[in-house]
JSON list of C-alpha atoms in Angstrom, two decimals:
[
{"chain": "H", "resi": 5, "resn": "MET", "atom": "CA", "xyz": [-17.34, -125.47, 125.94]},
{"chain": "H", "resi": 6, "resn": "ARG", "atom": "CA", "xyz": [-15.78, -121.85, 126.25]},
{"chain": "H", "resi": 7, "resn": "ARG", "atom": "CA", "xyz": [-12.69, -123.00, 124.53]},
{"chain": "H", "resi": 8, "resn": "PHE", "atom": "CA", "xyz": [-14.74, -123.98, 121.48]},
{"chain": "H", "resi": 9, "resn": "ILE", "atom": "CA", "xyz": [-16.87, -120.93, 121.30]},
{"chain": "H", "resi": 10, "resn": "LEU", "atom": "CA", "xyz": [-13.78, -118.87, 121.08]},
{"chain": "H", "resi": 11, "resn": "LEU", "atom": "CA", "xyz": [-12.18, -121.18, 118.39]},
{"chain": "H", "resi": 12, "resn": "TYR", "atom": "CA", "xyz": [-15.43, -120.73, 116.28]},
{"chain": "H", "resi": 13, "resn": "PHE", "atom": "CA", "xyz": [-15.33, -117.28, 116.93]},
{"chain": "H", "resi": 14, "resn": "PHE", "atom": "CA", "xyz": [-11.96, -116.46, 115.78]},
{"chain": "H", "resi": 15, "resn": "THR", "atom": "CA", "xyz": [-12.36, -119.05, 112.60]},
{"chain": "H", "resi": 16, "resn": "LEU", "atom": "CA", "xyz": [-15.29, -117.30, 111.54]},
{"chain": "H", "resi": 17, "resn": "THR", "atom": "CA", "xyz": [-13.90, -113.47, 112.27]},
{"chain": "H", "resi": 18, "resn": "LEU", "atom": "CA", "xyz": [-10.53, -114.08, 110.86]},
{"chain": "H", "resi": 19, "resn": "PRO", "atom": "CA", "xyz": [-11.44, -114.28, 107.30]},
{"chain": "H", "resi": 20, "resn": "VAL", "atom": "CA", "xyz": [-13.81, -111.33, 107.68]},
{"chain": "H", "resi": 21, "resn": "PHE", "atom": "CA", "xyz": [-10.81, -109.33, 108.75]},
{"chain": "H", "resi": 22, "resn": "LEU", "atom": "CA", "xyz": [-8.71, -110.35, 106.15]},
{"chain": "H", "resi": 23, "resn": "VAL", "atom": "CA", "xyz": [-11.38, -109.60, 103.36]},
{"chain": "H", "resi": 24, "resn": "ILE", "atom": "CA", "xyz": [-11.64, -105.96, 105.04]},
{"chain": "H", "resi": 25, "resn": "SER", "atom": "CA", "xyz": [-7.74, -105.61, 104.86]},
{"chain": "H", "resi": 26, "resn": "VAL", "atom": "CA", "xyz": [-7.53, -106.72, 101.18]},
{"chain": "H", "resi": 27, "resn": "TRP", "atom": "CA", "xyz": [-10.43, -104.56, 100.30]},
{"chain": "H", "resi": 28, "resn": "GLN", "atom": "CA", "xyz": [-9.20, -101.50, 102.29]},
{"chain": "H", "resi": 29, "resn": "SER", "atom": "CA", "xyz": [-5.84, -101.88, 100.47]},
{"chain": "H", "resi": 30, "resn": "ARG", "atom": "CA", "xyz": [-6.96, -102.13, 97.08]},
{"chain": "H", "resi": 31, "resn": "ASN", "atom": "CA", "xyz": [-9.27, -98.70, 97.76]},
{"chain": "H", "resi": 32, "resn": "TYR", "atom": "CA", "xyz": [-5.89, -97.11, 99.08]},
{"chain": "H", "resi": 33, "resn": "ALA", "atom": "CA", "xyz": [-4.10, -98.16, 96.43]},
{"chain": "H", "resi": 34, "resn": "SER", "atom": "CA", "xyz": [-6.52, -97.00, 93.94]},
{"chain": "H", "resi": 35, "resn": "LEU", "atom": "CA", "xyz": [-6.86, -93.44, 95.68]},
{"chain": "H", "resi": 36, "resn": "GLN", "atom": "CA", "xyz": [-3.20, -93.27, 95.35]},
{"chain": "H", "resi": 37, "resn": "ARG", "atom": "CA", "xyz": [-3.45, -93.36, 91.50]},
{"chain": "H", "resi": 38, "resn": "ASP", "atom": "CA", "xyz": [-6.28, -90.96, 91.45]},
{"chain": "H", "resi": 39, "resn": "VAL", "atom": "CA", "xyz": [-4.14, -88.59, 93.73]},
{"chain": "H", "resi": 40, "resn": "ARG", "atom": "CA", "xyz": [-0.91, -88.93, 91.15]},
{"chain": "H", "resi": 41, "resn": "ARG", "atom": "CA", "xyz": [-2.87, -88.48, 88.42]},
{"chain": "H", "resi": 42, "resn": "LEU", "atom": "CA", "xyz": [-4.46, -85.47, 89.56]},
{"chain": "H", "resi": 43, "resn": "GLU", "atom": "CA", "xyz": [-1.21, -83.87, 90.76]},
{"chain": "H", "resi": 44, "resn": "VAL", "atom": "CA", "xyz": [-0.08, -84.45, 87.11]},
{"chain": "H", "resi": 45, "resn": "VAL", "atom": "CA", "xyz": [-3.44, -82.64, 86.04]},
{"chain": "H", "resi": 46, "resn": "GLN", "atom": "CA", "xyz": [-2.96, -79.84, 88.35]},
{"chain": "H", "resi": 47, "resn": "GLU", "atom": "CA", "xyz": [0.45, -79.54, 87.40]},
{"chain": "H", "resi": 48, "resn": "GLU", "atom": "CA", "xyz": [-0.32, -79.20, 83.58]},
{"chain": "H", "resi": 49, "resn": "TRP", "atom": "CA", "xyz": [-2.74, -76.31, 84.39]},
{"chain": "H", "resi": 50, "resn": "ILE", "atom": "CA", "xyz": [-0.25, -74.56, 86.38]},
{"chain": "H", "resi": 51, "resn": "GLU", "atom": "CA", "xyz": [1.71, -74.59, 83.19]},
{"chain": "H", "resi": 52, "resn": "SER", "atom": "CA", "xyz": [-0.74, -73.59, 81.35]},
{"chain": "H", "resi": 53, "resn": "ASN", "atom": "CA", "xyz": [-1.71, -70.22, 83.67]},
{"chain": "H", "resi": 54, "resn": "LYS", "atom": "CA", "xyz": [1.78, -69.71, 83.54]},
{"chain": "H", "resi": 55, "resn": "ARG", "atom": "CA", "xyz": [2.08, -69.48, 79.76]},
{"chain": "H", "resi": 56, "resn": "LEU", "atom": "CA", "xyz": [-1.43, -67.53, 79.81]},
{"chain": "H", "resi": 57, "resn": "ILE", "atom": "CA", "xyz": [-0.12, -65.23, 82.16]},
{"chain": "H", "resi": 58, "resn": "ALA", "atom": "CA", "xyz": [3.48, -64.48, 80.26]},
{"chain": "H", "resi": 59, "resn": "GLY", "atom": "CA", "xyz": [0.99, -63.92, 77.31]},
{"chain": "H", "resi": 60, "resn": "ILE", "atom": "CA", "xyz": [-1.22, -61.76, 79.10]},
{"chain": "H", "resi": 61, "resn": "THR", "atom": "CA", "xyz": [1.91, -59.51, 80.25]},
{"chain": "H", "resi": 62, "resn": "LEU", "atom": "CA", "xyz": [3.08, -59.16, 76.82]},
{"chain": "H", "resi": 63, "resn": "PHE", "atom": "CA", "xyz": [0.23, -58.36, 75.20]},
{"chain": "H", "resi": 64, "resn": "SER", "atom": "CA", "xyz": [-0.56, -55.83, 77.81]},
{"chain": "H", "resi": 65, "resn": "SER", "atom": "CA", "xyz": [2.80, -53.96, 77.92]},
{"chain": "H", "resi": 66, "resn": "ALA", "atom": "CA", "xyz": [2.78, -50.31, 77.14]},
{"chain": "H", "resi": 67, "resn": "GLU", "atom": "CA", "xyz": [4.84, -50.39, 74.56]},
{"chain": "H", "resi": 68, "resn": "ARG", "atom": "CA", "xyz": [3.30, -52.63, 72.59]},
{"chain": "H", "resi": 69, "resn": "ILE", "atom": "CA", "xyz": [0.16, -50.99, 72.63]},
{"chain": "H", "resi": 70, "resn": "GLU", "atom": "CA", "xyz": [1.91, -47.68, 71.76]},
{"chain": "H", "resi": 71, "resn": "HIS", "atom": "CA", "xyz": [3.44, -49.60, 68.90]},
{"chain": "H", "resi": 72, "resn": "ILE", "atom": "CA", "xyz": [-0.05, -50.67, 67.70]},
{"chain": "H", "resi": 73, "resn": "ALA", "atom": "CA", "xyz": [-1.39, -47.36, 67.74]},
{"chain": "H", "resi": 74, "resn": "VAL", "atom": "CA", "xyz": [1.43, -45.48, 66.11]},
{"chain": "H", "resi": 75, "resn": "GLU", "atom": "CA", "xyz": [2.17, -48.13, 63.31]},
{"chain": "H", "resi": 76, "resn": "GLN", "atom": "CA", "xyz": [-1.01, -49.86, 62.79]},
{"chain": "H", "resi": 77, "resn": "LEU", "atom": "CA", "xyz": [-3.86, -47.36, 63.58]},
{"chain": "H", "resi": 78, "resn": "GLY", "atom": "CA", "xyz": [-2.01, -44.21, 62.84]},
{"chain": "H", "resi": 79, "resn": "LEU", "atom": "CA", "xyz": [-2.66, -42.48, 65.82]},
{"chain": "H", "resi": 80, "resn": "THR", "atom": "CA", "xyz": [0.15, -39.77, 67.54]},
{"chain": "H", "resi": 81, "resn": "LYS", "atom": "CA", "xyz": [0.39, -38.97, 71.15]},
{"chain": "H", "resi": 82, "resn": "LYS", "atom": "CA", "xyz": [-1.00, -35.52, 71.98]},
{"chain": "H", "resi": 83, "resn": "GLN", "atom": "CA", "xyz": [1.11, -33.20, 73.80]},
{"chain": "H", "resi": 84, "resn": "PRO", "atom": "CA", "xyz": [-0.31, -31.45, 76.91]},
{"chain": "H", "resi": 85, "resn": "GLU", "atom": "CA", "xyz": [-0.88, -27.99, 75.31]},
{"chain": "H", "resi": 86, "resn": "GLU", "atom": "CA", "xyz": [-3.18, -29.95, 72.74]},
{"chain": "H", "resi": 87, "resn": "ILE", "atom": "CA", "xyz": [-5.28, -31.71, 75.69]},
{"chain": "H", "resi": 88, "resn": "LEU", "atom": "CA", "xyz": [-8.59, -29.73, 76.41]},
{"chain": "H", "resi": 89, "resn": "GLN", "atom": "CA", "xyz": [-10.02, -30.92, 79.65]},
{"chain": "H", "resi": 90, "resn": "ILE", "atom": "CA", "xyz": [-13.66, -30.08, 80.83]},
{"chain": "H", "resi": 91, "resn": "ARG", "atom": "CA", "xyz": [-14.58, -30.11, 84.20]},
{"chain": "H", "resi": 92, "resn": "ILE", "atom": "CA", "xyz": [-18.30, -30.22, 85.68]},
{"chain": "H", "resi": 93, "resn": "GLU", "atom": "CA", "xyz": [-18.38, -27.90, 88.91]},
{"chain": "H", "resi": 94, "resn": "ASN", "atom": "CA", "xyz": [-21.77, -27.28, 90.75]},
{"chain": "H", "resi": 95, "resn": "GLY", "atom": "CA", "xyz": [-23.81, -28.31, 87.59]},
{"chain": "H", "resi": 96, "resn": "ARG", "atom": "CA", "xyz": [-21.74, -25.90, 85.29]},
{"chain": "H", "resi": 97, "resn": "GLY", "atom": "CA", "xyz": [-19.21, -26.65, 82.85]},
{"chain": "H", "resi": 98, "resn": "ARG", "atom": "CA", "xyz": [-15.62, -25.21, 82.87]},
{"chain": "H", "resi": 99, "resn": "ILE", "atom": "CA", "xyz": [-13.12, -25.39, 80.22]},
{"chain": "H", "resi": 100, "resn": "ASP", "atom": "CA", "xyz": [-9.47, -25.74, 80.96]},
{"chain": "H", "resi": 101, "resn": "GLY", "atom": "CA", "xyz": [-6.85, -25.64, 78.50]}
]
C-alpha cells in the first residue's frame, strides 16, 4: 500500500513540477528580452546625453559668447580703467575707480 501511495504521489506531482519549470523558463526568457531592450534604450539615452553635453560645452564656451557679444550685439570689452565699482560699507556707498 505504501508503494502505491508513493507512486500515486509522484505521478501527480511530476506534471506540476514540469509545468512550473516550463512557466519559470518562459518568465526567464521574457525577462531576458526586457533586459536586452532596456539596455538598448539605456545606450541610446547615454549617446543622446553625450551629444547634449557636447552641445552645451560648445554653446557655453567663452570664445563663442565673446564672438556673439562683439559681432552680433556690438558690445566691446571694457578696459580696467573704464570700470566703475561701487562698494557698500557700513550702510554708506563708496565709489572706487
